[in-house]
Coordinates of C-alpha atoms in Angstrom, one line a residue:
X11 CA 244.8 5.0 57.9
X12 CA 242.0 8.3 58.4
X13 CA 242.8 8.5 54.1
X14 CA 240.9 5.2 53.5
X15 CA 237.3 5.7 54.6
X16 CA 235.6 9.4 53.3
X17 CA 234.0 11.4 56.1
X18 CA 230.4 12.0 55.6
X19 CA 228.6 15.6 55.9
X20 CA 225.6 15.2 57.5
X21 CA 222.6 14.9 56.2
X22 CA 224.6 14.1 52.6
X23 CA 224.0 11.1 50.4
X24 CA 225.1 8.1 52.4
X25 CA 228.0 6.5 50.3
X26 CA 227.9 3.4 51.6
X27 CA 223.9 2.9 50.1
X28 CA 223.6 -0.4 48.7
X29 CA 223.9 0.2 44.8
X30 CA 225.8 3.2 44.7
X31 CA 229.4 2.5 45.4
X32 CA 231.2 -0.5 44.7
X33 CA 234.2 -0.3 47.3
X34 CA 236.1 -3.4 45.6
X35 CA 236.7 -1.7 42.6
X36 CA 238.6 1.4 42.0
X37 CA 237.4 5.0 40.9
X38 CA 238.9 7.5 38.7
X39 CA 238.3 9.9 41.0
X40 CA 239.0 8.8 44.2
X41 CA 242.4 7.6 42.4
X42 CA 243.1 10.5 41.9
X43 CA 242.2 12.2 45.4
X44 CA 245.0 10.0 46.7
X45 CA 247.5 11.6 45.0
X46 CA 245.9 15.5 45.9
X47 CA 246.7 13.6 49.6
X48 CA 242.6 13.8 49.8
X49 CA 240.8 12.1 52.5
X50 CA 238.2 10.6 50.2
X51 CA 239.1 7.3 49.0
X52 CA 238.6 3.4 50.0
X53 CA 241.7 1.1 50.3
X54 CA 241.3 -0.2 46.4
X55 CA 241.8 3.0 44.9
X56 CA 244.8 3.6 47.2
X57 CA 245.8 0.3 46.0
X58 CA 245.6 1.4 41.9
X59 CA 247.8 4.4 43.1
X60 CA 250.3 2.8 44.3
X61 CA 250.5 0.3 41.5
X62 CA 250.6 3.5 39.0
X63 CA 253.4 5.0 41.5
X64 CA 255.2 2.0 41.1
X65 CA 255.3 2.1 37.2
X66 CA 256.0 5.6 36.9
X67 CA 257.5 6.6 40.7
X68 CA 257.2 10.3 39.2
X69 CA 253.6 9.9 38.4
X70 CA 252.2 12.2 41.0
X71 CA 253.7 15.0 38.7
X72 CA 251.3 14.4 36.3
X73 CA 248.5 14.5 38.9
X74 CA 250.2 17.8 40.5
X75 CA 250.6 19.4 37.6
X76 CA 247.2 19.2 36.0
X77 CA 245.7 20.3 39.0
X78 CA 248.1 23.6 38.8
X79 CA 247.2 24.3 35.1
X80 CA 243.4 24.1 35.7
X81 CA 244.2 27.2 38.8
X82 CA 245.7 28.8 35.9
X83 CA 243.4 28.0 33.4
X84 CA 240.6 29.2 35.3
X85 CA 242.3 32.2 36.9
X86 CA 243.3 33.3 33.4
X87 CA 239.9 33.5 32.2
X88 CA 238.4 35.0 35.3
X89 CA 241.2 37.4 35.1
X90 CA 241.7 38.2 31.6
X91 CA 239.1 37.1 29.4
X92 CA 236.2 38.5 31.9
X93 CA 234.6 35.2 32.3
X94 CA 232.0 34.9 35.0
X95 CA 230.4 31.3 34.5
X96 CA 232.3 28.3 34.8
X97 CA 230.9 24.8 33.7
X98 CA 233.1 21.8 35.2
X99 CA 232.3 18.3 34.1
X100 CA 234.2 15.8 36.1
X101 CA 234.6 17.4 38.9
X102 CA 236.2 15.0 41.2
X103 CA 236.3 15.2 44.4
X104 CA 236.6 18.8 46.4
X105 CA 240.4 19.7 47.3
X106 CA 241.6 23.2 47.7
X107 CA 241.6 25.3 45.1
X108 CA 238.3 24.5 43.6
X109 CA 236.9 26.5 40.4
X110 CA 234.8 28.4 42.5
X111 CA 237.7 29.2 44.9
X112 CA 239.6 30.3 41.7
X113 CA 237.0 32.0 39.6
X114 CA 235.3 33.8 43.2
X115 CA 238.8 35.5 44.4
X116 CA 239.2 37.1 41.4
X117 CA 235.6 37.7 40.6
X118 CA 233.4 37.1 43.3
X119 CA 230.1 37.6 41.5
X120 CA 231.2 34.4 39.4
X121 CA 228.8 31.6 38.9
X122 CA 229.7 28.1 39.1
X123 CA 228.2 24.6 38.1
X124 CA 229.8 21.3 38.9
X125 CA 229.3 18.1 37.1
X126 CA 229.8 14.6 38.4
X127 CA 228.3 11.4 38.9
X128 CA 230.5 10.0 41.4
X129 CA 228.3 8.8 44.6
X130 CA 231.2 9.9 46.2
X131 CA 231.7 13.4 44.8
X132 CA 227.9 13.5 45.4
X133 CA 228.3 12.8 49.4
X134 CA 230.6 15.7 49.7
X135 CA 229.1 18.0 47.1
X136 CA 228.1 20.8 50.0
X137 CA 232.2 21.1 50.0
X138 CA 232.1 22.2 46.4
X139 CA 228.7 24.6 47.3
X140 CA 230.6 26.9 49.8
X141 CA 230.0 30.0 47.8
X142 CA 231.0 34.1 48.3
X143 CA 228.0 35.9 49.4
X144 CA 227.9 38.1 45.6
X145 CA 228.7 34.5 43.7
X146 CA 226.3 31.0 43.1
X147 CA 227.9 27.4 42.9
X148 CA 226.0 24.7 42.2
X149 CA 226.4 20.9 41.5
X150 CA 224.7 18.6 39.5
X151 CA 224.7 14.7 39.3
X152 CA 224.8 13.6 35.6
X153 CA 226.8 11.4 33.5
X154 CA 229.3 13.5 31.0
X155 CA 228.0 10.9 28.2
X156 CA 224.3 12.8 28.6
X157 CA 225.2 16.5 27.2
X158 CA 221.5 17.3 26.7
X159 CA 221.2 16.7 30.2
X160 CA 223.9 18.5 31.4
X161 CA 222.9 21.6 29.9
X162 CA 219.5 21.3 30.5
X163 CA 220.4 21.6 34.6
X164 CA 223.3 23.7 34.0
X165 CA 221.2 26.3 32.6
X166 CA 219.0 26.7 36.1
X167 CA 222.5 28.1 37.5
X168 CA 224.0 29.7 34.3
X169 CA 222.8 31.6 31.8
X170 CA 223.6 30.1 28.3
X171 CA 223.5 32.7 26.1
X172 CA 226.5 34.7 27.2
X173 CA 230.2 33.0 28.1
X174 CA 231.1 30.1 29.5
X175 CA 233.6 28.6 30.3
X176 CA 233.8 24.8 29.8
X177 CA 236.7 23.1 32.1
X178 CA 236.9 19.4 31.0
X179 CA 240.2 19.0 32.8
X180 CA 241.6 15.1 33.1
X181 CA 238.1 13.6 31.7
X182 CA 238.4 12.6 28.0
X183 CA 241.1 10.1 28.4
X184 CA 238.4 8.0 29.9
X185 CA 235.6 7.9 27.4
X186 CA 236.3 6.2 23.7
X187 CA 236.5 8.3 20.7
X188 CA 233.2 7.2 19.5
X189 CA 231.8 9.1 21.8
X190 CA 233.7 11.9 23.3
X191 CA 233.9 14.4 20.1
X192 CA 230.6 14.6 19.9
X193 CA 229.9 14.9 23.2
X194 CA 232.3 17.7 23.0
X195 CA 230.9 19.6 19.9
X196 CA 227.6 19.1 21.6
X197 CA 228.7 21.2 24.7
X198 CA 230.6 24.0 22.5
X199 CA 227.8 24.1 20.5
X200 CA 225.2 25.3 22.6
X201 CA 227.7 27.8 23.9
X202 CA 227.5 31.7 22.5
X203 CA 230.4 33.2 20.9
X204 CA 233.2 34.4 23.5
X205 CA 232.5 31.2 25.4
X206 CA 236.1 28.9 26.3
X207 CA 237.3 25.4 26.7
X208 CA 240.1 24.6 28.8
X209 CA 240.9 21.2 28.2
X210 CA 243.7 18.9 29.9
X211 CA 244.4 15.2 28.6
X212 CA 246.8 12.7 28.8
X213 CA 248.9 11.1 26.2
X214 CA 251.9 8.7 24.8
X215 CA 253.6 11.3 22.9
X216 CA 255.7 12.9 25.6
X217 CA 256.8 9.8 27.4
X218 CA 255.2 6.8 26.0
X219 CA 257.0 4.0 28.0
X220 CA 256.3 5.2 31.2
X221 CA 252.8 6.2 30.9
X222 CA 252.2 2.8 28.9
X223 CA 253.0 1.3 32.0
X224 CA 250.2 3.4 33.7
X225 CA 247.9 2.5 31.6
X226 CA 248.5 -1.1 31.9
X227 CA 247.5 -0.5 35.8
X228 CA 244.4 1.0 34.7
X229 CA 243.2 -1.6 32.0
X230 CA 244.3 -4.4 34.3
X231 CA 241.2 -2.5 37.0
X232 CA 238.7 -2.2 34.3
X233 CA 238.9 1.2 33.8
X234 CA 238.4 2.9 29.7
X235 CA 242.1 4.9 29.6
X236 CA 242.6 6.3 25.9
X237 CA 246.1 8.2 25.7
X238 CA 245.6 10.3 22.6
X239 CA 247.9 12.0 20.4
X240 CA 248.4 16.0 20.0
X241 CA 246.3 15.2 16.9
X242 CA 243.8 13.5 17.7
X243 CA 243.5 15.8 20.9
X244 CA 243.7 19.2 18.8
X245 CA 240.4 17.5 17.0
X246 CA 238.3 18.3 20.1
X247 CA 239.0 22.2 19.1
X248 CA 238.9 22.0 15.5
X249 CA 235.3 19.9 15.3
X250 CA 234.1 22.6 17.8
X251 CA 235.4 25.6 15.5
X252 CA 237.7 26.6 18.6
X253 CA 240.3 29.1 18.3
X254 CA 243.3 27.9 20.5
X255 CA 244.7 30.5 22.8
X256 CA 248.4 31.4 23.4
X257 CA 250.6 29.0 24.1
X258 CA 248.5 26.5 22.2
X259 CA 248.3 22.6 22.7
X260 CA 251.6 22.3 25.0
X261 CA 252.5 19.9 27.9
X262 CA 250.8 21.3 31.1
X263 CA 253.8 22.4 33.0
X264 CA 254.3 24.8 30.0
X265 CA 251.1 25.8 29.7
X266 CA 251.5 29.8 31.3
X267 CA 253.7 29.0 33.9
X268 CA 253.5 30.9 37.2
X269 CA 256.0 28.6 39.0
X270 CA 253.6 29.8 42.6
X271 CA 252.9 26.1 43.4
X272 CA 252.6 26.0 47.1
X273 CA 255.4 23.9 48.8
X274 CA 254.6 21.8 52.2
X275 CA 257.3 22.3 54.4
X276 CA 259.5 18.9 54.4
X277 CA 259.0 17.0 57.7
X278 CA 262.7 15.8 59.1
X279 CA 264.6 12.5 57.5
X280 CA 263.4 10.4 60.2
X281 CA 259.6 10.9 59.7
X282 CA 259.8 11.1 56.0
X283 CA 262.1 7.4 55.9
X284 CA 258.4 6.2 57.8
X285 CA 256.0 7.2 54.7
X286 CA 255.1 5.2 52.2
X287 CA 255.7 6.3 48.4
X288 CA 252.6 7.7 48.4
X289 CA 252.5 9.8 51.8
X290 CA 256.0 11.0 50.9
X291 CA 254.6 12.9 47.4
X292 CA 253.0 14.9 49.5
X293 CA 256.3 16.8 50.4
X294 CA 258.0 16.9 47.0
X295 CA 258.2 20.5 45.2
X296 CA 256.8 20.3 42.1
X297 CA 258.8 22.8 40.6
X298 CA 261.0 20.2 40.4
X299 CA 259.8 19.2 37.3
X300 CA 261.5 17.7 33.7
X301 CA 259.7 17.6 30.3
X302 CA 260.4 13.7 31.2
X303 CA 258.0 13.9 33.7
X304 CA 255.1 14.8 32.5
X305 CA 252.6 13.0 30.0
X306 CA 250.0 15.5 30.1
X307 CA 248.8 18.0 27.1
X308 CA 246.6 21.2 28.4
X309 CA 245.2 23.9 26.4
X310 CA 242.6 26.8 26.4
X311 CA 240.6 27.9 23.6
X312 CA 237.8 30.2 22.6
X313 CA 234.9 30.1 20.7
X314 CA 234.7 32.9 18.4

């Protein structure tokens, strides 16, 4: 299947360089490129999807619909709360509707810096670089565990003494507590007033035996999956002296709802009977959506 090997740009990174991608284990983020139906993925990370489909076969909602709140997310503070920088750590891999996509139709002059250290992500970075003539996108490689580092680079793109807007969207629930609120209150920290956080994260609260059952995938791969509660998540705001912004801390679905999801058209019976569980969630409506579907918090907040 074309969805197993990544294309290559040229003259980009070469992802199969000995040492920087290890193609018999799964990634994060080219997990979750197979359920945005990317192209960027190797045959072990279609292979933890499909075990996480098969605990939760309306997983893919969770994918879908934290992909819809960040459009929101960032389109709201383009839109409304004037912001013209964006800084996204954990980027993933490039699918449509980007930040800079987001951020640039409603403001084109709006700078962007990515953040990921994904060989991967880093072999099809130029995707993610693509930016309006008025507006500036750039990436970095670094690890979200290095915050000095981050904004030392970030800073060449983005100037860090008026708003940002920090988009740390499906990344927390794989770094320990230990480490990720301070790596958080770093970030906010060397942010001026006026500056945002939209955050997304999953968690056991809304639907704990099914997303247990995800998470048991994960663990069984090696990966760090920490479900946290609307406590421990509201934390992140509160260390950072965040203000949380209307609607609050709410399951993403709820999160300003614009109900605008694009919709592929449905192929006929026969062609759809031929996909696999996978292929077919490219087809379902995710308007179609139950507060028994989703297990994933989202929220915006400002620093005042």
């Amino acid at each position: 299947m074309s969805g197993d090997v990544p294309s290559r740009d040229p003259g980009a990174p070469d992802p199969d360089e000995p040492g920087r991608i290890d193609t018999s284990r799964a990634h994060p983020a080219r997990v979750y490129d197979v359920f945005l139906n990317g192209k960027n993925h190797y045959p072990v990370d279609r292979e933890a999807a499909a075990a996480a489909l098969s605990a939760n076969p309306r997983g893919y909602l969770d994918v879908r619909h934290n992909r819809d709140f960040l459009r929101r997310a960032v389109g709201s503070l383009a839109a409304e709360s004037g912001i013209r920088q964006f800084l996204d750590i954990g980027t993933g891999l490039p699918t449509e509707q980007n930040v800079h996509q987001i951020a640039q139709h409603i403001a084109p002059e709006s700078r962007i810096v990515y953040v990921d250290n994904d060989p991967v992500v880093l072999a099809h970075a130029r995707a993610l670089l693509t930016s309006g003539p008025d507006g500036v996108t750039d990436y970095i490689d670094a690890d979200f565990r290095d915050p000095a580092a981050i904004l030392r680079d970030a800073s060449k793109t983005l100037d860090l003494s008026r708003p940002v807007a920090l988009v740390l969207v499906a990344i927390l629930h794989f770094i320990e507590d230990d480490e990720a609120y301070g790596i958080v209150k770093h970030l906010v920290d060397a942010l001026p007033s006026g500056s945002c956080v939209a955050l997304s994260h999953l968690t056991e609260d809304l639907n704990p035996v099914q997303i247990g059952k995800v998470a048991q995938t994960y663990h069984e791969r090696g990966f760090t999956f920490v479900l946290r509660s609307r406590e421990r998540l509201l934390k992140f705001f509160t260390d950072s002296g965040l203000e949380l912004a209307a609607p609050g801390i709410v399951p993403a679905h709820h999160w300003r709802p614009d109900h605008v999801a694009t919709v592929p058209e449905t192929p006929d019976a026969e062609y759809l009977a031929g996909l696999d569980a996978i292929e077919r969630t490219k087809y379902a409506d995710i308007r179609d959506v139950t507060d028994a579907d989703i297990n994933v918090y989202a929220a915006v907040a400002r620093k005042p």
